[in-house]
Short mmCIF file of C-alpha atoms and ligand atoms in Angstrom, two decimals:
data_model
loop_
_atom_site.label_atom_id
_atom_site.label_comp_id
_atom_site.label_asym_id
_atom_site.label_seq_id
_atom_site.Cartn_x
_atom_site.Cartn_y
_atom_site.Cartn_z
CA MET A 1 4.15 -5.77 16.00
CA ASN A 2 6.84 -4.36 13.67
CA GLN A 3 8.03 -7.78 12.49
CA PRO A 4 9.68 -8.10 9.06
CA THR A 5 7.17 -8.97 6.35
CA ILE A 6 7.29 -9.93 2.69
CA PHE A 7 7.53 -6.20 1.94
CA SER A 8 10.82 -5.96 3.89
CA LYS A 9 12.16 -8.64 1.55
CA ILE A 10 11.04 -6.60 -1.46
CA ILE A 11 12.78 -3.49 -0.03
CA ASP A 12 15.94 -5.56 0.52
CA ARG A 13 15.67 -7.13 -2.97
CA GLU A 14 15.51 -10.60 -1.44
CA ILE A 15 12.40 -11.30 -3.53
CA PRO A 16 11.56 -9.70 -6.90
CA ALA A 17 8.91 -7.08 -7.53
CA ASP A 18 7.94 -4.79 -10.38
CA ILE A 19 9.31 -1.60 -8.81
CA VAL A 20 7.97 1.61 -10.38
CA TYR A 21 9.34 4.23 -7.96
CA GLU A 22 11.96 4.45 -5.24
CA ASP A 23 13.57 7.14 -3.13
CA ASP A 24 15.29 7.20 0.26
CA ASP A 25 12.06 6.75 2.20
CA VAL A 26 9.51 5.09 -0.06
CA LEU A 27 9.15 2.21 -2.53
CA ALA A 28 6.30 1.60 -5.01
CA PHE A 29 5.66 -1.64 -6.88
CA SER A 30 2.91 -3.56 -8.63
CA ASP A 31 0.54 -5.59 -6.48
CA VAL A 32 0.95 -9.32 -7.14
CA ASN A 33 -2.85 -9.76 -7.08
CA PRO A 34 -4.17 -6.73 -9.00
CA GLN A 35 -7.74 -5.57 -8.36
CA ALA A 36 -7.73 -2.97 -11.17
CA PRO A 37 -5.83 -2.46 -14.45
CA VAL A 38 -3.31 -0.44 -12.42
CA HIS A 39 -2.74 -1.65 -8.86
CA LEU A 40 0.37 -0.39 -7.13
CA LEU A 41 1.49 -0.49 -3.51
CA ILE A 42 3.37 2.47 -2.05
CA ILE A 43 5.20 1.67 1.16
CA PRO A 44 7.49 3.41 3.62
CA LYS A 45 10.88 1.74 3.93
CA LYS A 46 10.40 2.07 7.69
CA PRO A 47 8.43 -1.01 8.81
CA ILE A 48 5.31 0.55 10.34
CA ALA A 49 2.82 -2.31 10.87
CA THR A 50 -0.59 -0.62 10.60
CA VAL A 51 -2.28 2.77 10.58
CA ASN A 52 -2.65 2.29 14.34
CA ASP A 53 1.15 2.28 14.67
CA ILE A 54 1.78 5.59 12.90
CA THR A 55 3.43 8.04 15.32
CA PRO A 56 3.81 11.82 15.03
CA GLU A 57 7.39 11.29 13.83
CA ASP A 58 6.02 9.22 10.92
CA GLU A 59 3.73 11.99 9.64
CA LYS A 60 6.26 13.21 7.08
CA VAL A 61 6.80 9.81 5.47
CA VAL A 62 3.09 8.96 5.56
CA GLY A 63 2.31 12.23 3.80
CA HIS A 64 5.06 11.40 1.33
CA LEU A 65 3.21 8.20 0.36
CA PHE A 66 0.42 10.43 -0.98
CA THR A 67 2.66 12.83 -2.89
CA VAL A 68 4.37 9.82 -4.47
CA ALA A 69 0.93 8.44 -5.41
CA ALA A 70 0.04 11.73 -7.09
CA LYS A 71 3.40 11.83 -8.89
CA ILE A 72 2.95 8.30 -10.22
CA ALA A 73 -0.60 9.16 -11.33
CA ALA A 74 0.69 12.20 -13.20
CA ASP A 75 3.66 10.36 -14.71
CA LYS A 76 1.52 7.44 -15.86
CA GLY A 77 -1.18 9.74 -17.24
CA PHE A 78 -4.24 8.80 -15.17
CA ALA A 79 -4.30 11.73 -12.71
CA ALA A 80 -7.08 13.55 -14.54
CA ASP A 81 -9.22 10.45 -15.10
CA GLY A 82 -8.90 9.62 -11.43
CA TYR A 83 -7.85 6.83 -9.15
CA ARG A 84 -8.25 5.51 -5.61
CA VAL A 85 -5.79 5.40 -2.74
CA VAL A 86 -6.64 3.25 0.25
CA MET A 87 -5.00 1.79 3.35
CA ASN A 88 -6.50 -1.27 4.97
CA CYS A 89 -6.09 -1.59 8.75
CA ASN A 90 -6.19 -4.88 10.63
CA ASP A 91 -8.64 -7.70 10.07
CA ASP A 92 -11.91 -5.84 9.53
CA GLY A 93 -10.09 -3.49 7.17
CA GLY A 94 -8.88 -6.45 5.12
CA GLN A 95 -5.19 -5.99 5.91
CA THR A 96 -3.10 -9.07 5.14
CA VAL A 97 0.46 -7.70 5.10
CA TYR A 98 1.48 -5.94 8.29
CA HIS A 99 3.77 -3.36 6.74
CA LEU A 100 1.94 -0.09 6.07
CA HIS A 101 1.01 0.31 2.39
CA LEU A 102 -1.05 2.64 0.30
CA HIS A 103 -2.96 0.88 -2.49
CA LEU A 104 -3.12 2.93 -5.70
CA LEU A 105 -5.88 1.64 -8.00
CA ALA A 106 -6.63 3.06 -11.43
CA GLY A 107 -7.44 2.33 -15.03
CA LYS A 108 -11.22 1.99 -14.90
CA PRO A 109 -14.20 3.43 -12.99
CA LEU A 110 -13.99 1.86 -9.54
CA GLY A 111 -16.98 0.59 -7.60
CA TRP A 112 -18.08 2.10 -4.29
CA PRO A 113 -18.78 1.30 -1.49
CA PRO A 114 -16.28 -1.52 -0.84
CA TYR A 115 -18.35 -3.27 1.86
CA GLN A 116 -19.10 -6.94 1.23
CA GLU A 117 -20.63 -9.38 3.68
CA ARG A 118 -17.91 -11.50 5.17
CA ILE A 119 -17.99 -14.17 7.85
CA LYS A 120 -15.55 -13.12 10.52
CA ARG A 121 -13.18 -15.79 11.78
CA ALA A 122 -14.10 -17.23 15.17
P1 DGP B 1 -3.70 -5.68 2.20
O1 DGP B 1 -4.75 -6.71 2.04
O2 DGP B 1 -4.25 -4.26 2.27
O3 DGP B 1 -2.78 -5.99 3.36
O4 DGP B 1 -2.84 -5.72 0.87
C1 DGP B 1 -1.72 -6.52 0.72
C2 DGP B 1 -1.45 -6.61 -0.74
O5 DGP B 1 -0.14 -7.11 -0.92
C3 DGP B 1 -2.37 -7.54 -1.50
O6 DGP B 1 -3.15 -6.78 -2.43
C4 DGP B 1 -1.45 -8.51 -2.24
C5 DGP B 1 -0.10 -7.87 -2.09
N1 DGP B 1 0.99 -8.80 -1.95
C6 DGP B 1 1.09 -9.80 -1.03
N2 DGP B 1 2.26 -10.45 -1.16
C7 DGP B 1 2.92 -9.83 -2.20
C8 DGP B 1 4.18 -10.04 -2.81
O7 DGP B 1 4.95 -10.92 -2.45
N3 DGP B 1 4.50 -9.21 -3.84
C9 DGP B 1 3.68 -8.20 -4.26
N4 DGP B 1 4.11 -7.45 -5.28
N5 DGP B 1 2.48 -7.97 -3.70
C10 DGP B 1 2.11 -8.78 -2.68
#
């Protein structure tokens, strides 16, 4: 399941992205299809496909996604106002890119719950 995705090409700089944070283990960049005034994706450089594929050895990097989210929120000045972090898993979760990513949404009050009626593919 751990096939290269479009996000591997962003990590390798084969396609451009608006990168806002990078370290040895993690990359963060703007979502190409923003759903809020701020919509960033925070990804491990290791190509983990879905939440289902996270192993105990990945716990450190997965936790790091959240500390990077909080750092970005603080640096960009919206930590106190608030924001949402979310990971979609597989089809019912709305996942479209099979490289683990944490969505970071901010910049306005966000609606809840996210459920919308959707016709599942046959
Ligand atoms: P998800 O549906 O949870 O798998 O979210 C995937 C997100 O990835 C979606 O919000 C759009 C974004 N995305 C897809 N392709 C690209 C791309 O080539 N560049 C960037 N920056 N974002 C992308």
